[in-house]
Amino acid sequence: MAAAHRGCVVAGCVLLLLLVGCNARKHTLTLKNETRTAVDLNNFGFYANGTLDVNLLSLHLPDKSGDHSSPSVGFTLSRSRMNGVFPYTTEEAGTCPLSLKNSTNEEPLIVFVIHIDTLSVSLRAMGNQDNIIIATLKTKVPRKTREAAKNGAEPLENGNGKKNTQDQLKQTKVEEESVDQKRDPAEGKEIPAAEANKLEEKQFDLGKTKNLTLALDKINGSYNFSFHMIVGPRSEGLYNLKFHYCKSGMFAEKLSYSFSVNVTETNPGSYLSAAEIPLSRLYICMAGVFFIAALVWVYTLMKHRYSVFKIHWLMAALAFTKSISLVFHSINYHFINTQGRPIEGWAVMYYITHLLKGALLFITLALIGTGWAFVKYILSDKEKKIFMIVIPLQVLANVAYIIIESTEEGSSEYNLWKEILFLVDLICCGAILFPVVWSIRHLQEASSTDGKAAMNLEKLKLFRHYYVMIVCYIYFTRIIAILLKVTMPFQWQWCYEFLVEVSTLIFFVMTGYKFRPASNNPYLQLPQDEEDVEMDEVVTESGALEGISKVKKTLNGRERQKESTL
């Protein structure tokens, strides 16, 4: 117990360092020496008129000297109405998602292909959509066209079938000379380059315009561009933004690259995804329900104080900790909803209470499962080893969850800690359930020859249906609820959190009801040692004592009750 407490304190201190730089829904991702061919930047559910701002701050590509094959670099933005089922995002064998030319699927896909040779970005819109893109177009005239005009040749035709006149060339020259700064003709003041680019941004309806060529800037060897998207009424859904780096459509060769990108996503009046907008209200309501349940439990303990064990107060502490954790979770989502990022103080409080809640939950389940206080006061050596394994693992699982929450989805550490969380959680669940099943099987084998084993087996059988309840709770929250989340529409995926919280509340209530402190509770009337059983048998076998009741002390010695010997 002391080791687990020290682990919680250390983990809480580590969280203060992990939360520095956490930007929540205003994402800033920086990757260096990355070799992945596809990087998941973010998943976000957009309602109509939601906005997506992507600003590629810097992109450093490897040197292509001696390499004749040009790599395909860019972004894909795909939509799916259900979580985890994204068309075009699963790379087929030998196919780069950036090389898709057209699509017959109605789900929209937007592809941004970066051309470093021409300093341009090709935008291709596929599928039926009414999204609006606001970006800066590529307006510079090719060098061959300028040289032809200088030599007096006929103006060349551009992609629109129009001829480049000398006036257009003069305008292009002015634009090239004003890359770094521009002047306001009214006031004569210099306008920074960033504001000048905003003045050149244009708006395009992707339902009508399927192909665009955007401007790509190069500064000190790094490339950058940006775009702004407004989601149309017919295109709302769950979107997945990915960065791709593939060579000739094949992912066999791993190349190193680095980039930094800012991504900001909003819904009308909120920085939260469509599935997360109701979570703040959901968590605060469930916190109130858990708090009321905790008060009812404390009232029950005070009413039957002479039948209360220490584990009853541990169950009360778990209920209050769960309620406080949900309060901080609601506050955390409230600030993300309004400001786009959490307040670090509130976020740390939520993570600490979440860590304590997770540790208390598995400690309570393990103690009840082993029959501590109800059947026996002392844990065996094997059971102590289980606690030494389960508690640190559960602390690690909660720390992994916290790191995932405070880490950008596109970072390489995100997938690593996600796999660690899944694995450790399964180990913890198995570590609690396996010893119980093993103990019952071992006692069944020994009960035929050993009277003590037979008695212990009867004790454990009374807890068997509680073990089944634990299994159902674990499987529902870990597997079934996740499957329901995948099949739900994007705006209803908050129901997954609702199902998890409701199932946790039901599990807490049923556990408290089964192990409530009451004189008529069969779980609290189990004989504590062989002497009690032998005394009952002796009194029963004596015909002279038939009809006489025996007075026996309860476990804590503070309440006396009569038990009929018949």
Coordinates of C-alpha atoms in Angstrom, one line a residue:
M1 CA 0.0 0.0 0.0
A2 CA 2.8 2.4 0.9
A3 CA 4.6 1.6 -2.4
A4 CA 1.4 2.4 -4.3
H5 CA 1.0 5.6 -2.4
R6 CA 4.5 6.7 -3.2
G7 CA 4.0 5.7 -6.9
C8 CA 0.9 7.9 -7.1
V9 CA 2.8 10.9 -5.6
V10 CA 5.6 10.5 -8.0
A11 CA 3.3 10.1 -11.0
G12 CA 1.4 13.3 -10.0
C13 CA 4.7 15.2 -10.0
V14 CA 5.6 13.8 -13.4
L15 CA 2.2 15.0 -14.7
L16 CA 3.2 18.6 -14.0
L17 CA 6.0 18.3 -16.5
L18 CA 4.0 16.4 -19.0
L19 CA 1.3 19.1 -19.3
V20 CA 3.7 21.8 -20.2
G21 CA 3.0 22.7 -23.8
C22 CA -0.2 20.8 -24.1
N23 CA -2.4 22.8 -26.5
A24 CA -5.6 20.6 -26.6
R25 CA -7.7 21.6 -29.6
K26 CA -5.2 24.2 -30.8
H27 CA -2.6 21.6 -31.9
T28 CA 1.1 22.2 -32.5
L29 CA 3.0 19.2 -33.7
T30 CA 6.8 19.2 -34.3
L31 CA 8.5 16.1 -35.6
K32 CA 12.2 15.7 -36.2
N33 CA 14.0 12.9 -38.1
E34 CA 10.6 11.2 -38.7
T35 CA 10.5 8.1 -40.9
R36 CA 6.8 7.2 -40.9
T37 CA 5.1 7.2 -44.3
A38 CA 1.8 8.4 -42.8
V39 CA 1.2 10.5 -39.7
D40 CA -2.2 10.9 -38.2
L41 CA -2.5 14.6 -37.3
N42 CA -6.0 14.6 -35.8
N43 CA -9.6 13.3 -35.9
F44 CA -12.3 15.8 -35.4
G45 CA -16.1 15.8 -35.9
F46 CA -17.4 18.9 -37.7
Y47 CA -20.9 20.4 -37.7
A48 CA -22.0 22.7 -40.5
N49 CA -19.9 26.0 -40.6
G50 CA -17.1 24.3 -38.6
T51 CA -13.6 25.5 -39.5
L52 CA -10.3 23.9 -40.0
D53 CA -7.1 26.0 -40.1
V54 CA -3.9 24.2 -41.1
N55 CA -0.6 26.1 -41.1
L56 CA 2.5 24.2 -42.2
L57 CA 5.2 26.2 -40.4
S58 CA 8.2 24.4 -41.8
L59 CA 9.0 21.3 -43.8
H60 CA 12.5 20.0 -44.2
L61 CA 12.9 17.2 -46.8
P62 CA 16.0 15.0 -47.3
D63 CA 18.6 15.8 -49.9
K64 CA 17.6 14.2 -53.2
S65 CA 21.1 14.3 -54.7
G66 CA 21.7 11.2 -56.8
D67 CA 18.1 10.1 -56.4
H68 CA 16.0 10.3 -59.6
S69 CA 12.7 9.3 -58.1
S70 CA 10.7 12.2 -56.7
P71 CA 8.8 11.5 -53.4
S72 CA 5.2 12.4 -53.0
V73 CA 4.6 14.7 -50.0
G74 CA 1.4 16.2 -48.8
F75 CA -1.8 16.0 -46.8
T76 CA -5.1 14.1 -47.1
L77 CA -8.3 15.1 -45.5
S78 CA -10.9 12.4 -45.5
R79 CA -14.4 12.1 -44.0
S80 CA -16.3 9.3 -42.4
R81 CA -19.6 9.3 -40.6
M82 CA -18.4 6.6 -38.1
N83 CA -15.3 6.5 -36.0
G84 CA -12.5 4.3 -37.1
V85 CA -13.9 3.7 -40.6
F86 CA -12.1 6.2 -42.9
P87 CA -12.0 5.6 -46.7
Y88 CA -8.7 6.3 -48.4
T89 CA -6.8 6.3 -45.2
T90 CA -5.8 2.6 -45.3
E91 CA -2.9 2.6 -47.7
E92 CA -3.3 -0.2 -50.2
A93 CA -0.3 -2.3 -51.3
G94 CA 1.9 -0.2 -53.6
T95 CA -0.4 2.7 -53.7
C96 CA 0.2 6.2 -52.2
P97 CA -3.0 8.0 -51.1
L98 CA -1.6 11.2 -52.7
S99 CA -1.6 9.5 -56.2
L100 CA -5.4 9.1 -56.2
K101 CA -6.7 10.7 -59.4
N102 CA -10.4 10.4 -59.0
S103 CA -13.0 8.7 -56.8
T104 CA -16.5 7.3 -57.3
N105 CA -17.2 7.4 -53.6
E106 CA -19.5 10.1 -52.4
E107 CA -17.5 10.6 -49.2
P108 CA -15.3 13.7 -49.7
L109 CA -11.5 13.5 -49.9
I110 CA -9.2 16.5 -50.3
V111 CA -5.6 15.8 -51.3
F112 CA -2.8 18.4 -51.0
V113 CA 0.3 17.4 -53.0
I114 CA 3.4 19.5 -52.3
H115 CA 5.6 20.2 -55.4
I116 CA 9.0 21.5 -54.1
D117 CA 10.3 21.9 -57.7
T118 CA 7.7 24.4 -58.7
L119 CA 7.0 25.8 -55.2
S120 CA 3.3 25.0 -55.5
V121 CA 0.6 22.8 -53.8
S122 CA -1.9 20.9 -56.0
L123 CA -5.3 20.6 -54.4
R124 CA -7.7 17.9 -55.7
A125 CA -11.2 17.6 -54.3
M126 CA -13.0 14.3 -54.8
G127 CA -16.5 13.1 -54.0
N128 CA -19.6 15.1 -53.4
Q129 CA -19.0 18.0 -51.0
D130 CA -19.8 21.7 -50.4
N131 CA -16.8 22.6 -48.3
I132 CA -15.2 26.0 -48.9
I133 CA -11.4 26.5 -49.1
I134 CA -9.7 29.8 -48.4
A135 CA -6.1 29.9 -49.5
T136 CA -3.5 31.8 -51.5
L137 CA -3.2 30.8 -55.2
K138 CA 0.0 30.3 -57.1
T139 CA 0.1 33.5 -59.2
K140 CA 3.8 33.7 -60.4
V141 CA 4.4 33.4 -64.1
P142 CA 6.9 30.7 -65.2
R143 CA 10.4 31.8 -66.0
K144 CA 10.1 30.6 -69.7
T145 CA 7.1 32.9 -70.2
R146 CA 9.1 35.9 -68.8
E147 CA 12.1 35.2 -71.0
A148 CA 9.9 34.9 -74.1
A149 CA 8.2 38.2 -73.3
K150 CA 11.5 39.9 -72.8
N151 CA 12.8 38.6 -76.2
G152 CA 9.7 40.0 -77.9
A153 CA 8.1 36.6 -78.6
E154 CA 4.4 36.0 -78.8
P155 CA 2.7 35.8 -75.3
L156 CA 2.3 32.2 -74.2
E157 CA -1.0 30.8 -73.2
N158 CA -1.6 29.9 -69.6
G159 CA -3.7 27.1 -68.2
N160 CA -6.9 29.1 -68.6
G161 CA -6.3 29.7 -72.4
K162 CA -5.5 33.4 -71.9
K163 CA -2.3 35.1 -73.0
N164 CA 0.2 36.7 -70.7
T165 CA 0.6 40.3 -71.6
Q166 CA 3.4 42.7 -70.7
D167 CA 1.1 44.3 -68.1
Q168 CA 0.7 40.9 -66.4
L169 CA 4.4 40.4 -66.4
K170 CA 4.9 43.8 -64.7
Q171 CA 2.3 42.9 -62.1
T172 CA 4.1 39.6 -61.5
K173 CA 7.4 41.4 -61.1
V174 CA 5.9 43.7 -58.5
E175 CA 4.5 40.7 -56.7
E176 CA 7.9 38.9 -56.7
E177 CA 9.7 42.0 -55.3
S178 CA 7.1 42.3 -52.5
V179 CA 7.5 38.8 -51.0
D180 CA 8.8 40.0 -47.6
Q181 CA 6.7 43.2 -47.2
K182 CA 4.1 45.4 -48.9
R183 CA 3.0 49.0 -48.5
D184 CA -0.5 50.3 -47.8
P185 CA -1.1 52.8 -50.6
A186 CA -3.4 54.9 -48.4
E187 CA -1.0 55.4 -45.5
G188 CA 2.3 54.4 -46.9
K189 CA 2.9 51.9 -44.1
E190 CA 4.7 48.6 -44.5
I191 CA 2.5 45.5 -44.2
P192 CA 4.1 42.4 -42.8
A193 CA 4.4 39.4 -45.2
A194 CA 1.8 37.4 -43.2
E195 CA -0.8 40.1 -43.5
A196 CA 0.0 40.6 -47.2
N197 CA -0.6 36.9 -47.9
K198 CA -4.0 37.1 -46.1
L199 CA -4.9 39.9 -48.5
E200 CA -4.3 37.6 -51.4
E201 CA -6.3 34.7 -50.1
K202 CA -9.3 33.7 -52.1
Q203 CA -12.4 31.6 -51.5
F204 CA -13.4 28.6 -53.5
D205 CA -16.3 26.2 -53.3
L206 CA -15.0 22.7 -53.7
G207 CA -18.3 21.5 -55.0
K208 CA -17.7 23.5 -58.1
T209 CA -13.9 23.8 -58.2
K210 CA -12.1 20.4 -58.0
N211 CA -8.5 21.5 -58.8
L212 CA -6.5 24.4 -57.5
T213 CA -2.8 25.3 -57.4
L214 CA -1.8 26.9 -54.1
A215 CA 1.3 28.9 -53.3
L216 CA 4.2 27.3 -51.5
D217 CA 6.8 29.5 -49.8
K218 CA 10.5 28.5 -49.2
I219 CA 12.4 30.2 -46.4
N220 CA 15.9 29.1 -45.4
G221 CA 15.5 25.7 -46.9
S222 CA 12.1 25.0 -45.3
Y223 CA 8.7 25.0 -47.1
N224 CA 5.4 26.4 -45.7
F225 CA 1.9 27.0 -46.7
S226 CA -1.5 27.3 -45.1
F227 CA -5.2 26.9 -45.9
H228 CA -8.6 27.5 -44.2
M229 CA -11.6 25.3 -44.7
I230 CA -15.3 25.9 -43.8
V231 CA -17.4 22.8 -43.6
G232 CA -20.6 22.9 -45.7
P233 CA -24.1 21.8 -44.5
R234 CA -23.9 18.6 -46.6
S235 CA -20.3 17.7 -45.6
E236 CA -20.5 17.6 -41.9
G237 CA -19.0 14.5 -40.3
L238 CA -15.9 13.0 -38.7
Y239 CA -12.7 14.1 -40.5
N240 CA -9.2 12.6 -40.5
L241 CA -6.2 14.8 -41.3
K242 CA -3.0 12.9 -42.3
F243 CA 0.5 13.8 -43.5
H244 CA 2.0 11.5 -46.1
Y245 CA 5.6 11.0 -47.4
C246 CA 5.8 8.2 -49.9
K247 CA 8.3 7.5 -52.6
S248 CA 7.0 6.6 -56.1
G249 CA 3.9 5.2 -54.5
M250 CA 5.9 2.6 -52.4
F251 CA 6.6 2.6 -48.7
A252 CA 9.5 0.2 -48.7
E253 CA 12.2 2.8 -48.3
K254 CA 12.2 4.9 -45.1
L255 CA 13.4 8.5 -45.5
S256 CA 13.9 11.0 -42.8
Y257 CA 12.1 14.3 -42.8
S258 CA 11.0 17.0 -40.3
F259 CA 8.1 19.3 -40.1
S260 CA 6.1 21.6 -37.8
V261 CA 2.4 22.3 -38.2
N262 CA -0.3 24.2 -36.4
V263 CA -3.9 22.8 -36.6
T264 CA -6.9 24.6 -35.1
E265 CA -10.4 23.1 -35.4
T266 CA -13.6 24.7 -34.2
N267 CA -17.3 24.1 -34.3
P268 CA -19.8 26.9 -34.1
G269 CA -19.2 28.4 -30.7
S270 CA -17.0 25.5 -29.5
Y271 CA -13.4 24.2 -29.8
L272 CA -14.6 20.7 -29.1
S273 CA -15.4 17.9 -31.6
A274 CA -19.0 17.2 -32.2
A275 CA -18.9 14.1 -30.0
E276 CA -17.2 16.0 -27.2
I277 CA -19.5 19.0 -26.9
P278 CA -22.0 17.3 -24.5
L279 CA -19.2 15.8 -22.3
S280 CA -18.8 18.7 -20.0
R281 CA -22.5 18.6 -19.0
L282 CA -22.4 14.8 -18.9
Y283 CA -19.5 14.6 -16.5
I284 CA -20.9 17.2 -14.1
C285 CA -24.3 15.5 -14.0
M286 CA -22.6 12.1 -13.3
A287 CA -20.4 13.7 -10.7
G288 CA -23.6 14.8 -8.8
V289 CA -25.1 11.3 -9.1
F290 CA -21.9 9.6 -7.8
F291 CA -21.8 12.2 -4.9
I292 CA -25.4 11.4 -3.9
A293 CA -24.7 7.7 -4.1
A294 CA -21.6 8.3 -1.8
L295 CA -23.7 10.2 0.7
V296 CA -26.3 7.4 0.8
W297 CA -23.5 4.9 1.3
V298 CA -22.0 6.9 4.2
Y299 CA -25.5 7.3 5.7
T300 CA -25.9 3.5 5.6
L301 CA -22.5 3.0 7.2
M302 CA -23.5 5.4 10.1
K303 CA -26.8 3.7 10.5
H304 CA -25.2 0.2 10.8
R305 CA -22.0 1.3 12.4
Y306 CA -21.6 -1.9 14.5
S307 CA -21.5 -4.0 11.3
V308 CA -19.0 -1.8 9.4
F309 CA -15.6 -3.0 8.3
K310 CA -12.7 -1.0 7.0
I311 CA -13.3 -2.0 3.5
H312 CA -16.7 -0.3 3.7
W313 CA -15.0 3.0 4.2
L314 CA -12.6 2.2 1.4
M315 CA -15.6 1.8 -0.9
A316 CA -16.9 5.2 0.3
A317 CA -13.5 6.8 -0.5
L318 CA -13.7 5.3 -4.0
A319 CA -17.2 6.8 -4.6
F320 CA -16.1 10.3 -3.4
T321 CA -12.9 10.2 -5.4
K322 CA -14.8 9.2 -8.5
S323 CA -17.2 12.1 -8.1
I324 CA -14.4 14.6 -7.6
S325 CA -12.6 13.2 -10.6
L326 CA -15.6 13.8 -12.8
V327 CA -16.0 17.4 -11.5
F328 CA -12.4 18.2 -12.6
H329 CA -13.0 16.4 -15.9
S330 CA -16.0 18.5 -16.5
I331 CA -14.1 21.7 -15.7
N332 CA -11.3 20.6 -18.0
Y333 CA -13.6 20.1 -20.9
H334 CA -15.3 23.4 -20.2
F335 CA -12.1 25.4 -20.7
I336 CA -11.2 23.4 -23.8
N337 CA -14.7 24.2 -25.1
T338 CA -14.4 27.9 -24.6
Q339 CA -10.6 28.6 -25.0
G340 CA -9.4 25.7 -27.1
R341 CA -7.0 24.6 -24.4
P342 CA -7.2 23.4 -20.7
I343 CA -6.1 25.4 -17.7
E344 CA -3.0 23.5 -16.4
G345 CA -4.0 23.7 -12.8
W346 CA -7.4 22.2 -13.3
A347 CA -6.0 19.6 -15.7
V348 CA -3.4 18.5 -13.1
M349 CA -6.1 18.2 -10.5
Y350 CA -8.2 16.0 -12.8
Y351 CA -5.2 13.8 -13.7
I352 CA -4.3 13.3 -10.0
T353 CA -7.8 12.4 -9.0
H354 CA -8.1 10.1 -12.0
L355 CA -4.9 8.3 -10.9
L356 CA -6.2 7.9 -7.4
K357 CA -9.6 6.7 -8.6
G358 CA -8.0 4.0 -10.8
A359 CA -5.8 2.7 -8.1
L360 CA -8.6 2.7 -5.5
L361 CA -10.9 0.8 -7.9
F362 CA -8.6 -2.1 -8.5
I363 CA -7.5 -2.2 -4.8
T364 CA -11.1 -2.5 -3.7
L365 CA -12.0 -5.1 -6.4
A366 CA -9.0 -7.2 -5.4
L367 CA -9.7 -7.0 -1.7
I368 CA -13.4 -7.9 -2.1
G369 CA -12.5 -10.7 -4.6
T370 CA -10.1 -12.3 -2.1
G371 CA -12.7 -12.1 0.7
W372 CA -10.6 -9.7 2.8
A373 CA -12.5 -8.6 6.0
F374 CA -15.6 -10.6 5.0
V375 CA -14.0 -14.0 5.0
K376 CA -10.5 -13.4 6.4
Y377 CA -8.4 -10.6 7.7
I378 CA -5.0 -11.8 6.5
L379 CA -4.0 -12.1 2.9
S380 CA -1.9 -15.1 1.8
D381 CA 1.5 -14.7 0.3
K382 CA 0.2 -15.3 -3.2
E383 CA -2.5 -12.7 -2.8
K384 CA 0.0 -10.2 -1.5
K385 CA 2.1 -10.8 -4.6
I386 CA -0.9 -10.1 -6.7
F387 CA -1.3 -6.7 -5.1
M388 CA 2.3 -6.0 -5.6
I389 CA 1.8 -6.6 -9.3
V390 CA -1.7 -5.2 -9.9
I391 CA -1.3 -1.9 -8.1
P392 CA 1.9 -0.7 -9.8
L393 CA 0.5 -1.9 -13.2
Q394 CA -2.7 0.0 -12.6
V395 CA -0.8 3.2 -11.7
L396 CA 1.2 2.7 -14.9
A397 CA -2.0 2.3 -16.9
N398 CA -3.4 5.5 -15.5
V399 CA -0.1 7.4 -16.2
A400 CA -0.2 6.0 -19.8
Y401 CA -3.7 7.4 -20.2
I402 CA -2.7 10.8 -18.9
I403 CA 0.3 10.9 -21.2
I404 CA -2.0 10.0 -24.1
E405 CA -4.4 12.8 -23.2
S406 CA -1.6 15.4 -23.0
T407 CA 0.3 14.2 -26.2
E408 CA -0.5 15.2 -29.8
E409 CA -2.0 12.4 -31.7
G410 CA 0.5 12.6 -34.5
S411 CA 3.6 12.1 -32.3
S412 CA 5.3 8.7 -32.4
E413 CA 5.0 8.4 -28.6
Y414 CA 1.2 8.6 -28.8
N415 CA 0.9 5.1 -30.5
L416 CA 3.5 3.7 -28.1
W417 CA 1.7 4.7 -24.9
K418 CA -1.7 3.8 -26.4
E419 CA -0.4 0.2 -26.9
I420 CA 1.1 0.2 -23.4
L421 CA -2.2 1.3 -21.9
F422 CA -4.2 -1.4 -23.7
L423 CA -1.7 -4.1 -22.7
V424 CA -1.4 -3.1 -19.1
D425 CA -5.1 -2.8 -18.7
L426 CA -5.6 -6.3 -19.9
I427 CA -2.9 -7.6 -17.6
C428 CA -4.5 -5.9 -14.6
C429 CA -8.0 -7.3 -15.4
G430 CA -6.5 -10.8 -15.8
A431 CA -4.4 -10.5 -12.6
I432 CA -7.6 -9.9 -10.6
L433 CA -9.7 -12.6 -12.2
F434 CA -7.2 -15.4 -12.8
P435 CA -6.3 -16.0 -9.1
V436 CA -10.0 -16.2 -8.1
V437 CA -10.7 -18.9 -10.8
W438 CA -7.5 -20.7 -9.9
S439 CA -8.4 -20.7 -6.1
I440 CA -11.8 -22.2 -6.7
R441 CA -10.5 -24.9 -8.9
H442 CA -7.7 -25.7 -6.4
L443 CA -10.1 -25.9 -3.5
Q444 CA -12.5 -28.1 -5.5
E445 CA -9.7 -30.6 -5.9
A446 CA -8.7 -30.5 -2.2
S447 CA -12.3 -30.4 -0.8
S448 CA -12.8 -34.2 -1.1
T449 CA -10.0 -35.0 1.5
D450 CA -9.6 -31.7 3.5
G451 CA -12.4 -30.4 5.6
K452 CA -10.9 -26.9 5.8
A453 CA -10.6 -26.7 2.1
A454 CA -14.3 -27.7 1.7
M455 CA -15.3 -24.9 4.1
N456 CA -13.2 -22.3 2.3
L457 CA -14.7 -23.5 -1.0
E458 CA -18.2 -22.8 0.3
K459 CA -17.1 -19.3 1.3
L460 CA -15.6 -18.6 -2.1
K461 CA -18.7 -19.9 -3.9
L462 CA -20.8 -17.2 -2.2
F463 CA -18.6 -14.7 -4.1
R464 CA -18.8 -16.5 -7.4
H465 CA -21.6 -14.4 -8.8
Y466 CA -19.8 -11.3 -7.8
Y467 CA -16.8 -12.4 -9.9
V468 CA -19.1 -12.8 -12.8
M469 CA -20.3 -9.3 -12.3
I470 CA -16.8 -8.0 -12.3
V471 CA -16.1 -9.9 -15.6
C472 CA -19.3 -8.4 -17.2
Y473 CA -18.3 -4.9 -16.1
I474 CA -14.7 -5.2 -17.4
Y475 CA -15.8 -6.6 -20.7
F476 CA -18.6 -4.1 -21.2
T477 CA -16.4 -1.1 -20.6
R478 CA -13.4 -2.4 -22.5
I479 CA -14.9 -4.2 -25.5
I480 CA -18.7 -3.9 -26.0
A481 CA -18.8 -0.1 -25.4
I482 CA -16.0 0.5 -27.8
L483 CA -17.8 -1.6 -30.5
L484 CA -20.9 0.5 -29.9
K485 CA -18.8 3.6 -30.3
V486 CA -17.5 2.5 -33.7
T487 CA -21.0 1.8 -35.0
M488 CA -22.5 5.1 -33.8
P489 CA -22.8 8.3 -36.0
F490 CA -20.1 10.8 -35.2
Q491 CA -22.4 13.2 -33.3
W492 CA -23.6 10.4 -31.0
Q493 CA -20.2 9.0 -30.0
W494 CA -20.5 10.8 -26.6
C495 CA -22.9 7.9 -25.8
Y496 CA -19.8 5.7 -25.3
E497 CA -18.8 7.8 -22.3
F498 CA -22.3 7.9 -21.1
L499 CA -22.6 4.0 -21.2
V500 CA -19.2 3.7 -19.4
E501 CA -20.2 6.0 -16.6
V502 CA -23.7 4.5 -16.2
S503 CA -22.3 1.0 -16.1
T504 CA -19.7 2.1 -13.5
L505 CA -22.5 3.6 -11.4
I506 CA -24.6 0.4 -11.7
F507 CA -21.5 -1.7 -10.7
F508 CA -20.9 0.5 -7.7
V509 CA -24.5 0.3 -6.6
M510 CA -24.7 -3.5 -6.9
T511 CA -21.4 -3.9 -5.1
G512 CA -22.6 -1.7 -2.2
Y513 CA -25.9 -3.6 -2.1
K514 CA -24.3 -7.0 -1.9
F515 CA -21.8 -6.0 0.7
R516 CA -23.9 -3.5 2.7
P517 CA -23.4 -3.6 6.5
A518 CA -26.5 -5.3 7.8
S519 CA -27.1 -8.1 10.3
N520 CA -29.1 -10.2 7.8
N521 CA -26.5 -9.9 5.0
P522 CA -25.3 -13.5 4.1
Y523 CA -21.9 -12.2 3.1
L524 CA -21.3 -10.9 6.6
Q525 CA -22.5 -14.1 8.4
L526 CA -19.8 -16.4 7.2
P527 CA -18.1 -18.4 9.9
Q528 CA -14.7 -17.1 10.7
D529 CA -12.8 -20.2 11.8
E530 CA -13.2 -23.9 12.4
E531 CA -14.0 -23.5 16.1
D532 CA -17.3 -21.7 15.3
V533 CA -18.3 -24.5 12.9
E534 CA -17.4 -27.2 15.5
M535 CA -19.2 -25.4 18.3
D536 CA -22.4 -25.2 16.2
E537 CA -22.2 -28.9 15.4
V538 CA -21.7 -29.8 19.1
V539 CA -24.6 -27.7 20.3
T540 CA -26.8 -29.1 17.6
E541 CA -26.0 -32.7 18.3
S542 CA -27.0 -32.4 22.0
G543 CA -30.7 -33.2 22.4
A544 CA -30.7 -31.6 25.9
L545 CA -29.8 -28.3 24.4
E546 CA -32.4 -28.4 21.6
G547 CA -34.1 -25.0 21.1
I548 CA -31.4 -23.1 23.0
S549 CA -29.8 -20.2 21.2
K550 CA -26.1 -19.4 21.2
V551 CA -24.8 -15.9 21.8
K552 CA -21.8 -15.0 19.5
K553 CA -19.8 -11.9 19.0
T554 CA -19.5 -10.5 15.5
L555 CA -16.2 -9.8 13.8
N556 CA -15.6 -6.4 15.4
G557 CA -16.9 -7.5 18.9
R558 CA -19.2 -4.5 19.2
E559 CA -22.5 -6.1 18.4
R560 CA -24.0 -9.3 19.8
Q561 CA -26.6 -11.3 18.0
K562 CA -28.4 -14.5 18.6
E563 CA -28.2 -17.4 16.2
S564 CA -30.5 -20.3 16.4
T565 CA -28.7 -23.7 16.7
L566 CA -31.4 -25.4 14.7

